[in-house]
Structures are given as C-alpha cells and as structure tokens.
Amino acid sequence: MKKPSPAIEDLLRVMSRLRSPRGCPWDREQDHKTLRWHAVEEVYELLDAIEAGDDHELIEELGDLLLQIIFHCQLGKERRAFDFEKVARHITDKLIRRHPHVFGDLKVKGVDQVWANWEKIKRAEKHGTRHARPSALDGIPKHLPALLRAEKLLKKARRANLATKPPSRTKTTRGRLARELFDLAKVAQSKGWSAEELLRAEAQRQERFLRKREARAARCFH
C-alpha cells in the first residue's frame, strides 16, 4: 500500500497524541461504544451540508466524519486489532473484488446487473463465516430509521423476486396505521421515489409554513 499522504499522517499523529497519557481527558475516556452515536450525528450533519450545496460546510462535515473513522482506527490500533492502514486496504481490496466489470473481464449490461453481481460476490465472500447471509433479506442495518428500513426491505424483496402479498391485517388502530405507513413506502418505491425523501421534503415545507405563521404572530403581538 502507498504511504499515507502528509495530511493523513498528520491526522493519525494528532489522534494518537489526543489518546496519549498527556492527551485530552475526554478523548482518553472514549471507546468504540461511546463513540457510536457521534458517527450517526456526523452523517446527518453531512446530509445537511450536501442538501445546502455548501462546499465549505461539506469540507467541515467530511472532516468530522473522517475523524470518527480515524478515532476508531486508533482504538483498534491500541487493542492491536486493526489500524487505519488495514481498514483502507480492506475497502480497497473489496472495491476491486466487487467490480470485476471494471477491474476484470466481466461484461455487464446495466446497473441492475451490477447490483445482482455485487450481491452474488458478497454472499460468496461471507459464505461459511459467522457473517453469512443465507437470506436475500439479510444485511439490513437494525438501527436504520424505520422508514429507511422499510424501503431497504422492499428493495431487497423486489430484487429477489419475492412475493409481496401482505400478511393479514391487524385489527388495532395502531397496527393499521403501521401497515398503512409501510404500504405508503411501498407505493413510493413502485414509482421510483424515496418515501424518506418525500416525507423530509414535506416536513421542511410544513416547517417553513409554521415559521412564517410564527413570525406573523410575533409581529402582530408587537
């Protein structure tokens, strides 16, 4: 593997110093588990920067997300389990292995075939290990927000040509509402839309409306 760039080397060195006996008390107290939600928060802040189209904020948030990766690599290095180089090599090798149509001789006809081949390679890689995925529905992160999880489940089911006949409807109001929400995600996906993005856009529209009403009410009050 090529030697890390000076910028990466500096970042690794700073992170090591922060974790050293003479480093930062807060950084020294952290472990993989205490950091887990920080990474989630940084991803959402990155989404905000992308949607804003603000390159300055994009640089800022990408850096914050990179810090989370570097932090976990430092913790892994201290445990003698892995380090940044091992993580970078792993993802590089995986990208090459899972793109035989780019780095090999495989011919593909479109994105759907690329995805199908990706899943096939991934299943073969994990076969016989504790990470094996015998089901086409395996591999959906359990901490995904509910709407995104529903979308992911529906997408995997569609690609696996699984029947989509719904289970019997529940009789409770709570259960019916849950089912209706899932059905709406299904309708959106059938049209090539993201239910998550649709709901986010509508929530933003409603927020703008409510803020205008709030401002008008404040002017009237004064």
PDB file of C-alpha atoms in Angstrom:
ATOM      1  CA  MET A   1       0.000   0.000   0.000  1.00  0.00           C
ATOM      2  CA  LYS A   2       1.212   3.513  -0.794  1.00  0.00           C
ATOM      3  CA  LYS A   3       2.460   5.639   2.049  1.00  0.00           C
ATOM      4  CA  PRO A   4      -0.308   7.844   3.501  1.00  0.00           C
ATOM      5  CA  SER A   5      -0.333  11.464   2.390  1.00  0.00           C
ATOM      6  CA  PRO A   6       1.195  14.077   4.744  1.00  0.00           C
ATOM      7  CA  ALA A   7      -2.327  15.248   5.651  1.00  0.00           C
ATOM      8  CA  ILE A   8      -3.388  11.727   6.660  1.00  0.00           C
ATOM      9  CA  GLU A   9      -0.137  11.185   8.538  1.00  0.00           C
ATOM     10  CA  ASP A  10      -0.687  14.436  10.440  1.00  0.00           C
ATOM     11  CA  LEU A  11      -4.249  13.423  11.319  1.00  0.00           C
ATOM     12  CA  LEU A  12      -3.138   9.998  12.545  1.00  0.00           C
ATOM     13  CA  ARG A  13      -0.394  11.612  14.612  1.00  0.00           C
ATOM     14  CA  VAL A  14      -2.801  14.149  16.168  1.00  0.00           C
ATOM     15  CA  MET A  15      -5.267  11.405  17.055  1.00  0.00           C
ATOM     16  CA  SER A  16      -2.514   9.350  18.660  1.00  0.00           C
ATOM     17  CA  ARG A  17      -1.442  12.382  20.709  1.00  0.00           C
ATOM     18  CA  LEU A  18      -5.020  13.016  21.863  1.00  0.00           C
ATOM     19  CA  ARG A  19      -5.203   9.446  23.150  1.00  0.00           C
ATOM     20  CA  SER A  20      -1.787   9.504  24.818  1.00  0.00           C
ATOM     21  CA  PRO A  21      -1.276   9.809  28.609  1.00  0.00           C
ATOM     22  CA  ARG A  22      -0.584  13.517  28.056  1.00  0.00           C
ATOM     23  CA  GLY A  23      -3.521  13.940  25.693  1.00  0.00           C
ATOM     24  CA  CYS A  24      -7.130  15.039  26.128  1.00  0.00           C
ATOM     25  CA  PRO A  25      -9.077  13.613  29.098  1.00  0.00           C
ATOM     26  CA  TRP A  26     -12.281  13.360  27.038  1.00  0.00           C
ATOM     27  CA  ASP A  27     -10.623  11.566  24.126  1.00  0.00           C
ATOM     28  CA  ARG A  28      -8.881   9.174  26.506  1.00  0.00           C
ATOM     29  CA  GLU A  29     -12.219   8.154  28.059  1.00  0.00           C
ATOM     30  CA  GLN A  30     -13.822   7.103  24.767  1.00  0.00           C
ATOM     31  CA  ASP A  31     -14.215   3.621  23.325  1.00  0.00           C
ATOM     32  CA  HIS A  32     -15.967   2.156  20.266  1.00  0.00           C
ATOM     33  CA  LYS A  33     -19.304   2.029  22.062  1.00  0.00           C
ATOM     34  CA  THR A  34     -19.286   5.557  23.461  1.00  0.00           C
ATOM     35  CA  LEU A  35     -18.459   6.936  20.018  1.00  0.00           C
ATOM     36  CA  ARG A  36     -21.124   5.062  18.060  1.00  0.00           C
ATOM     37  CA  TRP A  37     -23.805   7.769  18.066  1.00  0.00           C
ATOM     38  CA  HIS A  38     -21.289  10.516  17.311  1.00  0.00           C
ATOM     39  CA  ALA A  39     -20.741   8.899  13.912  1.00  0.00           C
ATOM     40  CA  VAL A  40     -24.509   8.837  13.287  1.00  0.00           C
ATOM     41  CA  GLU A  41     -24.790  12.521  14.180  1.00  0.00           C
ATOM     42  CA  GLU A  42     -21.917  13.426  11.853  1.00  0.00           C
ATOM     43  CA  VAL A  43     -23.581  11.611   8.961  1.00  0.00           C
ATOM     44  CA  TYR A  44     -26.763  13.636   9.427  1.00  0.00           C
ATOM     45  CA  GLU A  45     -24.773  16.868   9.577  1.00  0.00           C
ATOM     46  CA  LEU A  46     -23.069  15.813   6.352  1.00  0.00           C
ATOM     47  CA  LEU A  47     -26.512  15.346   4.762  1.00  0.00           C
ATOM     48  CA  ASP A  48     -27.432  18.890   5.767  1.00  0.00           C
ATOM     49  CA  ALA A  49     -24.269  20.229   4.130  1.00  0.00           C
ATOM     50  CA  ILE A  50     -24.929  18.280   0.928  1.00  0.00           C
ATOM     51  CA  GLU A  51     -28.517  19.498   0.697  1.00  0.00           C
ATOM     52  CA  ALA A  52     -27.375  23.076   1.329  1.00  0.00           C
ATOM     53  CA  GLY A  53     -24.867  22.817  -1.530  1.00  0.00           C
ATOM     54  CA  ASP A  54     -22.297  24.492   0.715  1.00  0.00           C
ATOM     55  CA  ASP A  55     -18.762  23.333  -0.105  1.00  0.00           C
ATOM     56  CA  HIS A  56     -17.297  24.974   2.994  1.00  0.00           C
ATOM     57  CA  GLU A  57     -19.697  23.055   5.218  1.00  0.00           C
ATOM     58  CA  LEU A  58     -19.143  19.926   3.137  1.00  0.00           C
ATOM     59  CA  ILE A  59     -15.410  20.066   3.840  1.00  0.00           C
ATOM     60  CA  GLU A  60     -16.132  20.647   7.522  1.00  0.00           C
ATOM     61  CA  GLU A  61     -18.559  17.746   7.863  1.00  0.00           C
ATOM     62  CA  LEU A  62     -16.492  15.326   5.777  1.00  0.00           C
ATOM     63  CA  GLY A  63     -13.605  16.110   8.096  1.00  0.00           C
ATOM     64  CA  ASP A  64     -15.750  15.443  11.157  1.00  0.00           C
ATOM     65  CA  LEU A  65     -16.836  12.112   9.710  1.00  0.00           C
ATOM     66  CA  LEU A  66     -13.240  11.227   8.839  1.00  0.00           C
ATOM     67  CA  LEU A  67     -12.321  11.986  12.437  1.00  0.00           C
ATOM     68  CA  GLN A  68     -14.751   9.304  13.597  1.00  0.00           C
ATOM     69  CA  ILE A  69     -13.056   6.766  11.315  1.00  0.00           C
ATOM     70  CA  ILE A  70      -9.580   7.795  12.475  1.00  0.00           C
ATOM     71  CA  PHE A  71     -10.704   7.645  16.108  1.00  0.00           C
ATOM     72  CA  HIS A  72     -11.982   4.071  15.757  1.00  0.00           C
ATOM     73  CA  CYS A  73      -8.790   3.088  13.930  1.00  0.00           C
ATOM     74  CA  GLN A  74      -6.695   4.480  16.794  1.00  0.00           C
ATOM     75  CA  LEU A  75      -8.764   2.500  19.297  1.00  0.00           C
ATOM     76  CA  GLY A  76      -8.288  -0.618  17.179  1.00  0.00           C
ATOM     77  CA  LYS A  77      -4.559   0.002  16.990  1.00  0.00           C
ATOM     78  CA  GLU A  78      -4.328   0.320  20.774  1.00  0.00           C
ATOM     79  CA  ARG A  79      -6.067  -3.057  21.094  1.00  0.00           C
ATOM     80  CA  ARG A  80      -3.730  -4.479  18.427  1.00  0.00           C
ATOM     81  CA  ALA A  81      -6.810  -5.491  16.454  1.00  0.00           C
ATOM     82  CA  PHE A  82      -6.528  -3.239  13.369  1.00  0.00           C
ATOM     83  CA  ASP A  83      -5.319   0.178  12.281  1.00  0.00           C
ATOM     84  CA  PHE A  84      -6.058   2.758   9.577  1.00  0.00           C
ATOM     85  CA  GLU A  85      -3.860   1.003   7.010  1.00  0.00           C
ATOM     86  CA  LYS A  86      -5.712  -2.276   7.497  1.00  0.00           C
ATOM     87  CA  VAL A  87      -9.100  -0.571   7.149  1.00  0.00           C
ATOM     88  CA  ALA A  88      -8.014   1.281   3.990  1.00  0.00           C
ATOM     89  CA  ARG A  89      -6.542  -1.873   2.452  1.00  0.00           C
ATOM     90  CA  HIS A  90      -9.693  -3.838   3.259  1.00  0.00           C
ATOM     91  CA  ILE A  91     -12.027  -1.403   1.494  1.00  0.00           C
ATOM     92  CA  THR A  92      -9.663  -1.033  -1.476  1.00  0.00           C
ATOM     93  CA  ASP A  93      -9.481  -4.792  -1.976  1.00  0.00           C
ATOM     94  CA  LYS A  94     -13.255  -5.093  -1.602  1.00  0.00           C
ATOM     95  CA  LEU A  95     -13.953  -2.417  -4.218  1.00  0.00           C
ATOM     96  CA  ILE A  96     -11.663  -4.149  -6.710  1.00  0.00           C
ATOM     97  CA  ARG A  97     -13.124  -7.584  -5.942  1.00  0.00           C
ATOM     98  CA  ARG A  98     -16.722  -6.422  -6.259  1.00  0.00           C
ATOM     99  CA  HIS A  99     -16.176  -4.526  -9.514  1.00  0.00           C
ATOM    100  CA  PRO A 100     -14.983  -7.272 -11.870  1.00  0.00           C
ATOM    101  CA  HIS A 101     -16.657  -5.343 -14.708  1.00  0.00           C
ATOM    102  CA  VAL A 102     -14.157  -2.521 -14.074  1.00  0.00           C
ATOM    103  CA  PHE A 103     -11.037  -4.298 -12.822  1.00  0.00           C
ATOM    104  CA  GLY A 104     -11.636  -7.616 -14.586  1.00  0.00           C
ATOM    105  CA  ASP A 105     -13.147  -9.040 -17.767  1.00  0.00           C
ATOM    106  CA  LEU A 106     -16.791  -9.362 -16.721  1.00  0.00           C
ATOM    107  CA  LYS A 107     -19.312  -7.717 -19.038  1.00  0.00           C
ATOM    108  CA  VAL A 108     -22.453  -6.117 -17.617  1.00  0.00           C
ATOM    109  CA  LYS A 109     -25.427  -4.570 -19.388  1.00  0.00           C
ATOM    110  CA  GLY A 110     -26.649  -2.126 -16.784  1.00  0.00           C
ATOM    111  CA  VAL A 111     -26.994  -1.064 -13.167  1.00  0.00           C
ATOM    112  CA  ASP A 112     -29.375  -3.907 -12.258  1.00  0.00           C
ATOM    113  CA  GLN A 113     -26.802  -6.458 -13.393  1.00  0.00           C
ATOM    114  CA  VAL A 114     -24.086  -4.624 -11.457  1.00  0.00           C
ATOM    115  CA  TRP A 115     -26.200  -4.855  -8.288  1.00  0.00           C
ATOM    116  CA  ALA A 116     -27.033  -8.520  -8.845  1.00  0.00           C
ATOM    117  CA  ASN A 117     -23.376  -9.360  -9.351  1.00  0.00           C
ATOM    118  CA  TRP A 118     -22.382  -7.307  -6.285  1.00  0.00           C
ATOM    119  CA  GLU A 119     -24.828  -9.272  -4.109  1.00  0.00           C
ATOM    120  CA  LYS A 120     -23.627 -12.579  -5.565  1.00  0.00           C
ATOM    121  CA  ILE A 121     -19.987 -11.744  -4.791  1.00  0.00           C
ATOM    122  CA  LYS A 122     -20.892 -10.525  -1.313  1.00  0.00           C
ATOM    123  CA  ARG A 123     -22.769 -13.728  -0.473  1.00  0.00           C
ATOM    124  CA  ALA A 124     -19.831 -15.821  -1.705  1.00  0.00           C
ATOM    125  CA  GLU A 125     -17.403 -13.792   0.440  1.00  0.00           C
ATOM    126  CA  LYS A 126     -19.451 -14.330   3.581  1.00  0.00           C
ATOM    127  CA  HIS A 127     -20.422 -17.963   2.917  1.00  0.00           C
ATOM    128  CA  GLY A 128     -19.287 -20.289   5.668  1.00  0.00           C
ATOM    129  CA  THR A 129     -18.497 -17.459   8.071  1.00  0.00           C
ATOM    130  CA  ARG A 130     -20.474 -16.117  11.019  1.00  0.00           C
ATOM    131  CA  HIS A 131     -21.406 -13.217   8.745  1.00  0.00           C
ATOM    132  CA  ALA A 132     -23.071 -15.484   6.179  1.00  0.00           C
ATOM    133  CA  ARG A 133     -26.271 -14.144   4.644  1.00  0.00           C
ATOM    134  CA  PRO A 134     -28.439 -17.099   3.628  1.00  0.00           C
ATOM    135  CA  SER A 135     -31.458 -14.870   3.087  1.00  0.00           C
ATOM    136  CA  ALA A 136     -31.794 -12.243   0.372  1.00  0.00           C
ATOM    137  CA  LEU A 137     -33.208 -10.009   3.096  1.00  0.00           C
ATOM    138  CA  ASP A 138     -30.131 -10.224   5.318  1.00  0.00           C
ATOM    139  CA  GLY A 139     -27.777  -7.305   5.767  1.00  0.00           C
ATOM    140  CA  ILE A 140     -30.239  -4.524   6.616  1.00  0.00           C
ATOM    141  CA  PRO A 141     -28.788  -2.452   9.493  1.00  0.00           C
ATOM    142  CA  LYS A 142     -31.038  -2.812  12.517  1.00  0.00           C
ATOM    143  CA  HIS A 143     -30.503   0.809  13.554  1.00  0.00           C
ATOM    144  CA  LEU A 144     -31.788   2.313  10.321  1.00  0.00           C
ATOM    145  CA  PRO A 145     -34.692   4.727  10.821  1.00  0.00           C
ATOM    146  CA  ALA A 146     -37.977   2.848  10.347  1.00  0.00           C
ATOM    147  CA  LEU A 147     -38.895   4.384   7.001  1.00  0.00           C
ATOM    148  CA  LEU A 148     -35.448   3.760   5.518  1.00  0.00           C
ATOM    149  CA  ARG A 149     -35.543   0.200   6.863  1.00  0.00           C
ATOM    150  CA  ALA A 150     -38.885  -0.399   5.162  1.00  0.00           C
ATOM    151  CA  GLU A 151     -37.506   0.938   1.886  1.00  0.00           C
ATOM    152  CA  LYS A 152     -34.429  -1.276   2.138  1.00  0.00           C
ATOM    153  CA  LEU A 153     -36.553  -4.329   2.900  1.00  0.00           C
ATOM    154  CA  LEU A 154     -38.838  -3.678  -0.068  1.00  0.00           C
ATOM    155  CA  LYS A 155     -35.891  -3.120  -2.401  1.00  0.00           C
ATOM    156  CA  LYS A 156     -34.220  -6.372  -1.378  1.00  0.00           C
ATOM    157  CA  ALA A 157     -37.515  -8.256  -1.728  1.00  0.00           C
ATOM    158  CA  ARG A 158     -38.045  -6.845  -5.226  1.00  0.00           C
ATOM    159  CA  ARG A 159     -34.543  -7.771  -6.365  1.00  0.00           C
ATOM    160  CA  ALA A 160     -35.019 -11.296  -5.002  1.00  0.00           C
ATOM    161  CA  ASN A 161     -38.384 -11.601  -6.818  1.00  0.00           C
ATOM    162  CA  LEU A 162     -40.115 -12.379  -3.536  1.00  0.00           C
ATOM    163  CA  ALA A 163     -43.904 -12.324  -3.436  1.00  0.00           C
ATOM    164  CA  THR A 164     -45.259  -9.140  -1.910  1.00  0.00           C
ATOM    165  CA  LYS A 165     -48.643 -10.456  -0.797  1.00  0.00           C
ATOM    166  CA  PRO A 166     -49.234  -8.740   2.550  1.00  0.00           C
ATOM    167  CA  PRO A 167     -49.860 -10.582   5.797  1.00  0.00           C
ATOM    168  CA  SER A 168     -53.313 -10.428   7.335  1.00  0.00           C
ATOM    169  CA  ARG A 169     -54.271  -7.011   8.542  1.00  0.00           C
ATOM    170  CA  THR A 170     -54.232  -6.281  12.226  1.00  0.00           C
ATOM    171  CA  LYS A 171     -57.460  -5.118  13.864  1.00  0.00           C
ATOM    172  CA  THR A 172     -55.944  -2.464  16.131  1.00  0.00           C
ATOM    173  CA  THR A 173     -55.775   1.186  15.110  1.00  0.00           C
ATOM    174  CA  ARG A 174     -52.092   1.232  15.945  1.00  0.00           C
ATOM    175  CA  GLY A 175     -51.445  -1.819  13.771  1.00  0.00           C
ATOM    176  CA  ARG A 176     -53.484  -0.472  10.863  1.00  0.00           C
ATOM    177  CA  LEU A 177     -51.582   2.807  10.927  1.00  0.00           C
ATOM    178  CA  ALA A 178     -48.249   0.958  10.956  1.00  0.00           C
ATOM    179  CA  ARG A 179     -49.361  -1.090   7.967  1.00  0.00           C
ATOM    180  CA  GLU A 180     -50.545   1.994   6.097  1.00  0.00           C
ATOM    181  CA  LEU A 181     -47.171   3.650   6.613  1.00  0.00           C
ATOM    182  CA  PHE A 182     -45.424   0.585   5.237  1.00  0.00           C
ATOM    183  CA  ASP A 183     -47.805   0.489   2.258  1.00  0.00           C
ATOM    184  CA  LEU A 184     -47.048   4.148   1.501  1.00  0.00           C
ATOM    185  CA  ALA A 185     -43.337   3.333   1.405  1.00  0.00           C
ATOM    186  CA  LYS A 186     -44.174   0.503  -0.995  1.00  0.00           C
ATOM    187  CA  VAL A 187     -46.207   2.781  -3.277  1.00  0.00           C
ATOM    188  CA  ALA A 188     -43.432   5.377  -3.345  1.00  0.00           C
ATOM    189  CA  GLN A 189     -40.840   2.771  -4.281  1.00  0.00           C
ATOM    190  CA  SER A 190     -43.037   1.372  -7.046  1.00  0.00           C
ATOM    191  CA  LYS A 191     -42.901   4.827  -8.638  1.00  0.00           C
ATOM    192  CA  GLY A 192     -39.169   5.160  -8.197  1.00  0.00           C
ATOM    193  CA  TRP A 193     -39.431   7.617  -5.305  1.00  0.00           C
ATOM    194  CA  SER A 194     -37.942   7.544  -1.834  1.00  0.00           C
ATOM    195  CA  ALA A 195     -40.587   7.739   0.877  1.00  0.00           C
ATOM    196  CA  GLU A 196     -37.916   9.058   3.233  1.00  0.00           C
ATOM    197  CA  GLU A 197     -37.044  11.940   0.909  1.00  0.00           C
ATOM    198  CA  LEU A 198     -40.697  12.714   0.216  1.00  0.00           C
ATOM    199  CA  LEU A 199     -41.504  12.927   3.918  1.00  0.00           C
ATOM    200  CA  ARG A 200     -38.408  15.011   4.639  1.00  0.00           C
ATOM    201  CA  ALA A 201     -39.357  17.476   1.886  1.00  0.00           C
ATOM    202  CA  GLU A 202     -42.912  17.754   3.184  1.00  0.00           C
ATOM    203  CA  ALA A 203     -41.692  18.237   6.760  1.00  0.00           C
ATOM    204  CA  GLN A 204     -39.418  21.034   5.549  1.00  0.00           C
ATOM    205  CA  ARG A 205     -42.313  22.639   3.662  1.00  0.00           C
ATOM    206  CA  GLN A 206     -44.534  22.458   6.742  1.00  0.00           C
ATOM    207  CA  GLU A 207     -41.764  23.903   8.900  1.00  0.00           C
ATOM    208  CA  ARG A 208     -41.338  26.878   6.564  1.00  0.00           C
ATOM    209  CA  PHE A 209     -45.099  27.484   6.714  1.00  0.00           C
ATOM    210  CA  LEU A 210     -45.195  27.262  10.511  1.00  0.00           C
ATOM    211  CA  ARG A 211     -42.215  29.572  10.892  1.00  0.00           C
ATOM    212  CA  LYS A 212     -43.930  32.180   8.714  1.00  0.00           C
ATOM    213  CA  ARG A 213     -47.066  31.936  10.857  1.00  0.00           C
ATOM    214  CA  GLU A 214     -44.929  32.252  13.968  1.00  0.00           C
ATOM    215  CA  ALA A 215     -43.216  35.371  12.572  1.00  0.00           C
ATOM    216  CA  ARG A 216     -46.554  36.945  11.608  1.00  0.00           C
ATOM    217  CA  ALA A 217     -47.945  36.248  15.067  1.00  0.00           C
ATOM    218  CA  ALA A 218     -44.871  37.832  16.654  1.00  0.00           C
ATOM    219  CA  ARG A 219     -45.261  40.989  14.523  1.00  0.00           C
ATOM    220  CA  CYS A 220     -48.933  41.271  15.430  1.00  0.00           C
ATOM    221  CA  PHE A 221     -48.118  40.858  19.119  1.00  0.00           C
ATOM    222  CA  HIS A 222     -45.589  43.703  18.985  1.00  0.00           C
TER     223      HIS A 222
END
